[in-house]
PDB file of C-alpha atoms in Angstrom:
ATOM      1  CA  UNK A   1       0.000   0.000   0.000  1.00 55.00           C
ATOM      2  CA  UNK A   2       1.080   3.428  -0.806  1.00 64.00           C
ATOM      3  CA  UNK A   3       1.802   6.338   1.836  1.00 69.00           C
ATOM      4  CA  UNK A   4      -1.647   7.841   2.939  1.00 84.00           C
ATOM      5  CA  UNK A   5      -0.596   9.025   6.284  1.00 90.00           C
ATOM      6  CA  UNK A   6       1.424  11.307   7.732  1.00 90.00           C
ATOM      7  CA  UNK A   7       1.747  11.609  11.667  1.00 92.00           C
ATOM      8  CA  UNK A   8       4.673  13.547  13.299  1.00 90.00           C
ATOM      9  CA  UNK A   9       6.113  12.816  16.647  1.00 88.00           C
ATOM     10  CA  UNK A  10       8.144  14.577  19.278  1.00 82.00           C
ATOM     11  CA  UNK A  11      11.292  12.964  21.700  1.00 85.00           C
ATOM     12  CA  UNK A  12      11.272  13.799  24.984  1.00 77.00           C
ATOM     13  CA  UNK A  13      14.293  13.148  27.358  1.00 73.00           C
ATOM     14  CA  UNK A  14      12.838   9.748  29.704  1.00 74.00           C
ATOM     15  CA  UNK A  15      12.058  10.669  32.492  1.00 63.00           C
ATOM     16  CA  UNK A  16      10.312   7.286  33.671  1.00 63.00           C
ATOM     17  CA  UNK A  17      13.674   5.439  34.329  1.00 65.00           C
ATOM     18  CA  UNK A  18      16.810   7.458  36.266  1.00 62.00           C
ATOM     19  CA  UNK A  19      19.637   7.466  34.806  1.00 65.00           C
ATOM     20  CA  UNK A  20      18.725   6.344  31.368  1.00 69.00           C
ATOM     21  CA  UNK A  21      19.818   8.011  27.924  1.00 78.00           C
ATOM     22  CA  UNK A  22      16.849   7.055  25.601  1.00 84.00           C
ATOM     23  CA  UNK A  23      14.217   9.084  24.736  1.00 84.00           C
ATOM     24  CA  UNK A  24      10.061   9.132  25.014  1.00 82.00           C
ATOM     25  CA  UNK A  25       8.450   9.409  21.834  1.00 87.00           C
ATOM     26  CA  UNK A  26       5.263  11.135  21.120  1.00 82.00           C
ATOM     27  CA  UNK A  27       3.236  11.444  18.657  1.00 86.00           C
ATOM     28  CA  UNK A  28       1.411  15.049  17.486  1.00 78.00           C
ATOM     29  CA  UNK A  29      -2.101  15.323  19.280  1.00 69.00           C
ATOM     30  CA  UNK A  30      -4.018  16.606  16.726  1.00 65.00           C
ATOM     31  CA  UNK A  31      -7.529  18.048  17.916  1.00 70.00           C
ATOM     32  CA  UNK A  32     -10.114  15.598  19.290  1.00 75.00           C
ATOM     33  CA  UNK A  33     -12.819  14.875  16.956  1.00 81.00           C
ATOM     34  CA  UNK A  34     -16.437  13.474  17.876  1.00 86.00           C
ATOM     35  CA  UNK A  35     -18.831  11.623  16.107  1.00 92.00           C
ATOM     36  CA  UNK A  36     -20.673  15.099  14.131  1.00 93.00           C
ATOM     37  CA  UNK A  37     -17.057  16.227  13.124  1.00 92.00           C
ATOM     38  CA  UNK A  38     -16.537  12.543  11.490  1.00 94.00           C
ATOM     39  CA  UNK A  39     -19.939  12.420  10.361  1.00 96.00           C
ATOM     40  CA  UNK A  40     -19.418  15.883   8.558  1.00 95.00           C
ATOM     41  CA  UNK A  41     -15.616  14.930   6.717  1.00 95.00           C
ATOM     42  CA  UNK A  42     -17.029  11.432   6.267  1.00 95.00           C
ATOM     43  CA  UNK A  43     -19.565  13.129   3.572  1.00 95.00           C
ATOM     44  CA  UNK A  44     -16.907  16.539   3.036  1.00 93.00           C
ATOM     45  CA  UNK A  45     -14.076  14.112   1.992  1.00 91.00           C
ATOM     46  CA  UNK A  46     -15.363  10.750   2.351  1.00 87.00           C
ATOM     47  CA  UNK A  47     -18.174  11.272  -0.181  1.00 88.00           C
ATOM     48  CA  UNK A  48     -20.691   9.661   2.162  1.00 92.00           C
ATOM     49  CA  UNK A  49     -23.714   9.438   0.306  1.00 94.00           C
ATOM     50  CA  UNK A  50     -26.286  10.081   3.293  1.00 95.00           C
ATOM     51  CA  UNK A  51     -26.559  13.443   5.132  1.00 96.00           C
ATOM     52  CA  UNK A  52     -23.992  13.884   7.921  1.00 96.00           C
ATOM     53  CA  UNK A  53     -26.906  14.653  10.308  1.00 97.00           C
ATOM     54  CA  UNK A  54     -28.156  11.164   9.421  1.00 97.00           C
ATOM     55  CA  UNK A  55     -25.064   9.576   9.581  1.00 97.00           C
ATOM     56  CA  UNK A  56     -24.540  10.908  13.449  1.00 97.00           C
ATOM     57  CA  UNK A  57     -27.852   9.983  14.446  1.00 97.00           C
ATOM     58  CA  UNK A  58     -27.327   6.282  13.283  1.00 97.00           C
ATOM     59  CA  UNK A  59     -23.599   6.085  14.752  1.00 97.00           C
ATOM     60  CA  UNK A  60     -25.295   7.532  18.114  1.00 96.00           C
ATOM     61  CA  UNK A  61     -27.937   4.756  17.968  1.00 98.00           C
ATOM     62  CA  UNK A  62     -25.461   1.908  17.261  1.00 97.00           C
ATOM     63  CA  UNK A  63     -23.312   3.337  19.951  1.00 96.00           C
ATOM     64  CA  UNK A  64     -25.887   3.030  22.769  1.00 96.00           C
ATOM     65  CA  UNK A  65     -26.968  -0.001  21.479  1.00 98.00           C
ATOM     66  CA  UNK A  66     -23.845  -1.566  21.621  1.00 97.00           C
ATOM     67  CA  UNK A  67     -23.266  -0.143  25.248  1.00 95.00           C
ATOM     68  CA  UNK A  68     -26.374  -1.771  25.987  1.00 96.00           C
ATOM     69  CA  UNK A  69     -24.805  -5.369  24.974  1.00 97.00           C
ATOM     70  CA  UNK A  70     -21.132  -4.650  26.660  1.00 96.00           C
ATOM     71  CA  UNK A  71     -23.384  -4.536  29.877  1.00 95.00           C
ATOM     72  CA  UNK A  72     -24.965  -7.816  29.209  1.00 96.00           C
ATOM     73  CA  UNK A  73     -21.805  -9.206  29.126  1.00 95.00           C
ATOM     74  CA  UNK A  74     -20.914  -9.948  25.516  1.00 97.00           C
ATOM     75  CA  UNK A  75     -18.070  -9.084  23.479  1.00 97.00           C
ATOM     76  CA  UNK A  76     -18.348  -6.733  20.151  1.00 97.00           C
ATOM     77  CA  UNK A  77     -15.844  -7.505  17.184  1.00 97.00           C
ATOM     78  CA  UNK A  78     -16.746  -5.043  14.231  1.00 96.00           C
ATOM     79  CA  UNK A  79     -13.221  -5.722  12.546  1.00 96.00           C
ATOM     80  CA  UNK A  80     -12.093  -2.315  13.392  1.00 96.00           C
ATOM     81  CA  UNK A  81     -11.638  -2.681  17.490  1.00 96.00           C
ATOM     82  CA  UNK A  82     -12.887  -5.037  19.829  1.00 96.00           C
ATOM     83  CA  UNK A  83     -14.215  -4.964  22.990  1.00 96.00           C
ATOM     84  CA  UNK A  84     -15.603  -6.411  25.902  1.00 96.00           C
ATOM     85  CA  UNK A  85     -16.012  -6.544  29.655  1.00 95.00           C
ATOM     86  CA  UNK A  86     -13.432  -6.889  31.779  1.00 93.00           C
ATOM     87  CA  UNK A  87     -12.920  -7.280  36.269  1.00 92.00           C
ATOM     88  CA  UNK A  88      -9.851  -6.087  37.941  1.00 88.00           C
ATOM     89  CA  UNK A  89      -9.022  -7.269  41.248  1.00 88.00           C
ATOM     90  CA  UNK A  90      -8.564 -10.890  43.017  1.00 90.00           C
ATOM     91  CA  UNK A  91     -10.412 -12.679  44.627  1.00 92.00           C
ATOM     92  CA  UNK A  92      -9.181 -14.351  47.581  1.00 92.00           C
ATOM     93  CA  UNK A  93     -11.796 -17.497  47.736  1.00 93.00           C
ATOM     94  CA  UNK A  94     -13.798 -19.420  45.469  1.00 93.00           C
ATOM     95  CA  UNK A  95     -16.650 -18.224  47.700  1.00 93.00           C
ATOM     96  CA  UNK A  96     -15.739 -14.336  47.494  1.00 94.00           C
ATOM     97  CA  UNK A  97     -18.619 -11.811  46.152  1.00 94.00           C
ATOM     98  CA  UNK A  98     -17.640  -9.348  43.840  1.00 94.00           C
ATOM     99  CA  UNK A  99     -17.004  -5.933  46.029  1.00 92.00           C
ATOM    100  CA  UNK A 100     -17.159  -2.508  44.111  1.00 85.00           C
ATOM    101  CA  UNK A 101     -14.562  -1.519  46.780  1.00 83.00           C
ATOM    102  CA  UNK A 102     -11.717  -3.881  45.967  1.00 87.00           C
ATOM    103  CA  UNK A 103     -12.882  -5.081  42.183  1.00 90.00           C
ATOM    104  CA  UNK A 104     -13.280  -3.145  39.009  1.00 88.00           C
ATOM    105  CA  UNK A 105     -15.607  -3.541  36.040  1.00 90.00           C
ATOM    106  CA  UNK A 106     -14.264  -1.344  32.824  1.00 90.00           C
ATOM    107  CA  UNK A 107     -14.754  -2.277  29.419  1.00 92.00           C
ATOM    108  CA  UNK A 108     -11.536  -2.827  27.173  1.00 91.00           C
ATOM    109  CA  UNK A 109     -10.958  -1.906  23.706  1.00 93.00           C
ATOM    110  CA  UNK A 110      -8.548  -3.362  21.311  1.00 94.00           C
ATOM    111  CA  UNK A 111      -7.998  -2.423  17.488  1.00 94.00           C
ATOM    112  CA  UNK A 112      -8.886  -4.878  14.968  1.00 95.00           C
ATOM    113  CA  UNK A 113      -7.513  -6.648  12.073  1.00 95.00           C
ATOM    114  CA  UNK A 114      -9.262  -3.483   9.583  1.00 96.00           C
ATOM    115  CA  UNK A 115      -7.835  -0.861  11.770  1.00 95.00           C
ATOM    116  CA  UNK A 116      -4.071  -2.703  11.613  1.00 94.00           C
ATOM    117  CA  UNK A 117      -4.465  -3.139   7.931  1.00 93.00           C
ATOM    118  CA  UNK A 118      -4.551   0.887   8.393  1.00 93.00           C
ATOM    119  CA  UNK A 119      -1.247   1.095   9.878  1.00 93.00           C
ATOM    120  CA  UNK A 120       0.469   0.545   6.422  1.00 91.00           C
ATOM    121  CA  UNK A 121      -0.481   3.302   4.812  1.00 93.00           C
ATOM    122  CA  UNK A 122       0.916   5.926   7.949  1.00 94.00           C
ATOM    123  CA  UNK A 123       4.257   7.629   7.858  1.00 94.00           C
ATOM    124  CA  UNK A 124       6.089   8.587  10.957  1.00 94.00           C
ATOM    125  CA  UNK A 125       8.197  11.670  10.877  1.00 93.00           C
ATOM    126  CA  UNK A 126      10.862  12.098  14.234  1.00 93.00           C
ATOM    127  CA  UNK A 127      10.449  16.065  14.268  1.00 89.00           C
ATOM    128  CA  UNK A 128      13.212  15.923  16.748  1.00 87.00           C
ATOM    129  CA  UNK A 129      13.922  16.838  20.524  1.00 80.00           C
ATOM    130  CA  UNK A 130      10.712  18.462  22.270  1.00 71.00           C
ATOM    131  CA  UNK A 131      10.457  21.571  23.958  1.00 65.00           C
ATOM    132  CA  UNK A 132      11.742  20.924  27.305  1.00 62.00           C
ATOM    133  CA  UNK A 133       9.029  22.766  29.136  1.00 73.00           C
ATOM    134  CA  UNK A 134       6.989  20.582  31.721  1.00 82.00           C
ATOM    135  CA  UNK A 135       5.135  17.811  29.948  1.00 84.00           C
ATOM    136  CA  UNK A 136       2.869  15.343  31.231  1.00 90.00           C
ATOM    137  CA  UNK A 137       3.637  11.761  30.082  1.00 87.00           C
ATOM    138  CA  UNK A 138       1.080   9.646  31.812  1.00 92.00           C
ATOM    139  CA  UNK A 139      -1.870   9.821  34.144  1.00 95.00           C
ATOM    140  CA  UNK A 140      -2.713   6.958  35.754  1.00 95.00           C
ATOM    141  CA  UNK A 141      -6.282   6.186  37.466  1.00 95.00           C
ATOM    142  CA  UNK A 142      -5.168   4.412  41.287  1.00 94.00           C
ATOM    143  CA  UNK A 143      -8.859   3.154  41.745  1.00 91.00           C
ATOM    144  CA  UNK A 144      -9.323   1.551  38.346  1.00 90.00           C
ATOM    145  CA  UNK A 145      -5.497   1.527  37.174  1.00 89.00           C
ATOM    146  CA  UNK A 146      -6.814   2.902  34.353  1.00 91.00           C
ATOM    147  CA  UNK A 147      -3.744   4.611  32.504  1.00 92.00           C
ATOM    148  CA  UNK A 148      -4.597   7.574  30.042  1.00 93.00           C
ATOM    149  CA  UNK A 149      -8.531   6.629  30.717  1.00 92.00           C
ATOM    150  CA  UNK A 150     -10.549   7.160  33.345  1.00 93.00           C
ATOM    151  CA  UNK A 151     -10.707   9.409  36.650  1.00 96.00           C
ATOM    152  CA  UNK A 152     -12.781   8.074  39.784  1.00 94.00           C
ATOM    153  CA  UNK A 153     -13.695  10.943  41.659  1.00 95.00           C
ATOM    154  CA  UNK A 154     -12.054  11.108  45.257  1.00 95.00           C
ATOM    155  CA  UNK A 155      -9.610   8.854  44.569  1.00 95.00           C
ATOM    156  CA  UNK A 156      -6.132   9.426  43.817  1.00 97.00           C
ATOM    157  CA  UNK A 157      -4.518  10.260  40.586  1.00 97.00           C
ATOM    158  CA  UNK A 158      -0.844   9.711  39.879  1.00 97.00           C
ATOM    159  CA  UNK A 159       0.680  12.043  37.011  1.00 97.00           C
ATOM    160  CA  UNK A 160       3.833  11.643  35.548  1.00 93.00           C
ATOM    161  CA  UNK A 161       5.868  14.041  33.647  1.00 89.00           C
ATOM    162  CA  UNK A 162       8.853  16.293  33.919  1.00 85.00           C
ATOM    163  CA  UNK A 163       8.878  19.645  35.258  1.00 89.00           C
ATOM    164  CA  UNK A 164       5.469  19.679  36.509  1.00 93.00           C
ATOM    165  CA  UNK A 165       6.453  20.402  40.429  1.00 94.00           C
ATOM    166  CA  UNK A 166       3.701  22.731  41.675  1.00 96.00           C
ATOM    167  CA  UNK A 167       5.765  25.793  42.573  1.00 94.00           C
ATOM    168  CA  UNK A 168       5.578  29.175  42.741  1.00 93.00           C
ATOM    169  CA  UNK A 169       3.611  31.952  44.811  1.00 93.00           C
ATOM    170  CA  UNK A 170       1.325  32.810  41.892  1.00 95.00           C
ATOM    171  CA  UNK A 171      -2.402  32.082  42.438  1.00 95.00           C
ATOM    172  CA  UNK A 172      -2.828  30.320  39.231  1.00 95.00           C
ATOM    173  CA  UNK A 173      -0.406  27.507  39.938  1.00 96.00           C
ATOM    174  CA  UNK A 174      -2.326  24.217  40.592  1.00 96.00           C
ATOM    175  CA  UNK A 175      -3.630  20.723  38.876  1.00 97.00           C
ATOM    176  CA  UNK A 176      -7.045  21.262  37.283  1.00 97.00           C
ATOM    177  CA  UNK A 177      -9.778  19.803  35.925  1.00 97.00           C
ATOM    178  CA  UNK A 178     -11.137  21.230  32.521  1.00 96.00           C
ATOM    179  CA  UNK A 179     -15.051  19.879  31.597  1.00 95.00           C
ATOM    180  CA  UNK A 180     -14.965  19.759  27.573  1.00 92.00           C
ATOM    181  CA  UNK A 181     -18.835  20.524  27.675  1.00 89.00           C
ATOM    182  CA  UNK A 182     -18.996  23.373  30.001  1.00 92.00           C
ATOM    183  CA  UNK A 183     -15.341  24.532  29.941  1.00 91.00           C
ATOM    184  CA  UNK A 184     -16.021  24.633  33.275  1.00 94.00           C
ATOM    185  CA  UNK A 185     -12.318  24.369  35.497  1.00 96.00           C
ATOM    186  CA  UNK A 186     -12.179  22.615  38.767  1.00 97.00           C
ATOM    187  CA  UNK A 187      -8.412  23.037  40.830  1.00 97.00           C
ATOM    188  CA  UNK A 188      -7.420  20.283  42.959  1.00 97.00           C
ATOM    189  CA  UNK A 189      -7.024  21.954  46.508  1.00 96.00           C
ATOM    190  CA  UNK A 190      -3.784  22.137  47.651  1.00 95.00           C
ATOM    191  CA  UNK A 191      -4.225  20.145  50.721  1.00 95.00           C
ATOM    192  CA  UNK A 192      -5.160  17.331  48.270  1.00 97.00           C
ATOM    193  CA  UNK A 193      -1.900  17.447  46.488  1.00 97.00           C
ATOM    194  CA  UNK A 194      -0.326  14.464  48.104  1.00 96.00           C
ATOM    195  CA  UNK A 195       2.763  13.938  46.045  1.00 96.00           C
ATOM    196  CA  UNK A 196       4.363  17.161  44.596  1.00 96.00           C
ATOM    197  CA  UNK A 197       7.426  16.242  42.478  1.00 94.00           C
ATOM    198  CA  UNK A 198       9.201  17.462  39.916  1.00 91.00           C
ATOM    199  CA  UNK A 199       8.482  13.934  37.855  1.00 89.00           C
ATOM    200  CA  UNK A 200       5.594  12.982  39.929  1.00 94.00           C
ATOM    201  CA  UNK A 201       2.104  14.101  41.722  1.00 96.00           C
ATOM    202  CA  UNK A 202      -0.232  12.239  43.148  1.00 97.00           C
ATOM    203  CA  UNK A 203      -3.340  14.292  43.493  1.00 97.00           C
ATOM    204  CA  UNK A 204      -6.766  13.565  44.940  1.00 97.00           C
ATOM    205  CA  UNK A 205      -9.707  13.528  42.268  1.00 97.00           C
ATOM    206  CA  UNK A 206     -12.176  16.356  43.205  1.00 97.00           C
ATOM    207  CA  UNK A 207     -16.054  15.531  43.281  1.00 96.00           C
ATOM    208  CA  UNK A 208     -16.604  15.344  39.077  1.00 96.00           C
ATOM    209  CA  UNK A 209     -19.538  15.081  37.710  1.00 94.00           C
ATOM    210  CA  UNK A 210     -19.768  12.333  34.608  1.00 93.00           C
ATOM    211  CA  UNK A 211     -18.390  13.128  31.097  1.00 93.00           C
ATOM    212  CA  UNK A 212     -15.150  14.233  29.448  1.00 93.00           C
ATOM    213  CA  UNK A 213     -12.069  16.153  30.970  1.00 96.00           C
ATOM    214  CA  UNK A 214      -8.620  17.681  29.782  1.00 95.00           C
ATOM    215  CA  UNK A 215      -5.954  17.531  32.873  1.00 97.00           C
ATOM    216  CA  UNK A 216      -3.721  20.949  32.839  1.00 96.00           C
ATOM    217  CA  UNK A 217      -0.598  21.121  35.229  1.00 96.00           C
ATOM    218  CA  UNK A 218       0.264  25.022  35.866  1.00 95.00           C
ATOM    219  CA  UNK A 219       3.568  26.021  37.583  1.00 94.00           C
ATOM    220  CA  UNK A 220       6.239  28.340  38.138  1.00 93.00           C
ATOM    221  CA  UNK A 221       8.616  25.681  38.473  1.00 91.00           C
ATOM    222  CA  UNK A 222      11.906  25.485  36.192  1.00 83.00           C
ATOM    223  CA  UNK A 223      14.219  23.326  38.220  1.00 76.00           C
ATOM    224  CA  UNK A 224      16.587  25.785  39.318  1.00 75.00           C
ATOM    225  CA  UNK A 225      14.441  28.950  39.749  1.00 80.00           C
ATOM    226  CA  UNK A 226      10.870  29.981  39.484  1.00 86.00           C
ATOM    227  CA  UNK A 227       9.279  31.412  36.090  1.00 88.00           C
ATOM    228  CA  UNK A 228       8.089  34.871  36.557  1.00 89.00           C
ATOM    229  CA  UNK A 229       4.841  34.176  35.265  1.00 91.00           C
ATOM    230  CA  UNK A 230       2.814  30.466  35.912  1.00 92.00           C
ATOM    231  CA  UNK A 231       2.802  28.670  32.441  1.00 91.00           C
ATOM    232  CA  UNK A 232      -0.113  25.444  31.880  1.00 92.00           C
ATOM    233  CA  UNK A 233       0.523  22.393  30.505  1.00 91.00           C
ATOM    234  CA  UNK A 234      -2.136  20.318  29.226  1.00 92.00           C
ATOM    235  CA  UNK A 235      -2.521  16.998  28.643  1.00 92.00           C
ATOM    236  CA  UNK A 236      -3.081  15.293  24.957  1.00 85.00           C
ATOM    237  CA  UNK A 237      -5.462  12.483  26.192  1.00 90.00           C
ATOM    238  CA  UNK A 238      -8.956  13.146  27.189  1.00 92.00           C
ATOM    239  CA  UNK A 239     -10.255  11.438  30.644  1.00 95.00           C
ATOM    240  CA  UNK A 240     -13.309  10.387  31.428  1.00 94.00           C
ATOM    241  CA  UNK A 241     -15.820  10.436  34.239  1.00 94.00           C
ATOM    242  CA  UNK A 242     -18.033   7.483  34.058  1.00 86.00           C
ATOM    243  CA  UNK A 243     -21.539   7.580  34.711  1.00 75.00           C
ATOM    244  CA  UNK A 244     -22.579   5.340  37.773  1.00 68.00           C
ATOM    245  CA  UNK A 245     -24.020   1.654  36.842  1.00 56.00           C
ATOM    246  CA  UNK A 246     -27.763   1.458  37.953  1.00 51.00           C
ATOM    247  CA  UNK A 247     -28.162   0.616  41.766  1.00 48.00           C
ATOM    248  CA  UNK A 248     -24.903   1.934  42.590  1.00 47.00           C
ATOM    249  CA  UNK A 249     -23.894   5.096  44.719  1.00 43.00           C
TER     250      UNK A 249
END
């Protein structure tokens, strides 16, 4: 197959493992799209031959319908991903109960054989050695271990990165919460930053409703001296709030 595809990608300096001399590498976040900006290029570029209204309302149909069966416990394959439910946790006796308190229940999605095929027609282009401003690398859920995912409210929430130390005497510095509906931003307090590290914080979850956040990191902090002003640093992965299952608080 011929090149399609092009997707650059950043190196940043590893910060995950001391001492080491390799490099992180990152691809470009492009924007986020939802289902009425892919319905819309899907009959802009695509030449879809039914409205793009149409086409959204379907996708949002299929969608909940196939939510509906995940919960039923069965697996979807539609050659593009996969998916099905999954339980985290142990259980410590062939009598044990499932507890909502030590066990998870997430649904897991893999790509498919179509979406592979894809993979052949993308170019990678190094673009070189990042900006070495703070970056966040990972964020990972402690309640679910969710990693790039999911945020359980009140629970803790380790970030990794480099430079992202919470420093500084400006107001603005903080971890916070950005709602992509409302634009609404929630800051973590600062008696619920637990772990404040230069590489590392580990940061209590405020009270979030359900739906879809952005995670911004803003500091003064410039390892040997403070920035005059606070600059943010957001994170390229969106997190999500789930709603609660039926029955449960």
């Amino acid at each position: 197959m011929s090149t399609l595809h092009r997707i650059g990608a950043w190196l940043y300096k590893n910060s995950f493992t001391p001492g080491s001399d390799d490099y992180i590498i990152r691809p470009v976040s492009e924007r986020t799209l939802g289902v009425k900006e892919i319905c819309e290029t899907a009959v802009l570029r695509g030449g879809a031959d039914i409205p793009a209204v149409a086409m959204e309302h379907a996708v949002n149909l299929y969608h909940a319908e196939m939510a509906y069966q995940l919960c039923d416990g069965f697996s979807v394959n539609t050659g593009w991903y996969m998916a099905g439910p999954q339980v985290r946790g142990v259980a410590n006796s062939p009598k044990e109960q499932y507890d909502k308190e030590k066990h998870t229940l997430l649904f897991d999605f893999h790509q498919g054989a179509l979406l592979r095929r894809e993979l052949e027609q993308v170019e990678v282009e190094f673009l070189g050695l990042a900006d070495t401003g703070a970056v966040i690398e990972q964020v990972t859920d402690v309640r679910t271990s969710s990693v790039n995912d999911l945020l359980t409210p009140n629970r803790n929430l380790k970030i990794a990165g480099y430079k992202i130390k919470i420093a500084g005497s400006n107001a603005a510095n903080g971890v916070y919460f950005i709602n992509r509906s409302t634009s609404e931003r929630i800051k973590v307090e600062e008696a619920d930053i637990v772990v404040n590290n230069p590489s590392e914080l580990i940061v209590i979850i405020p009270a979030l409703d359900p739906g879809a956040y952005l995670l911004e990191v803003t500091t003064q902090y410039a390892v040997s001296f403070f920035l005059k002003e606070p600059r943010s640093t957001l994170f390229g992965r969106v997190l999500t709030v789930k709603q609660p299952m039926s029955g449960t608080s």
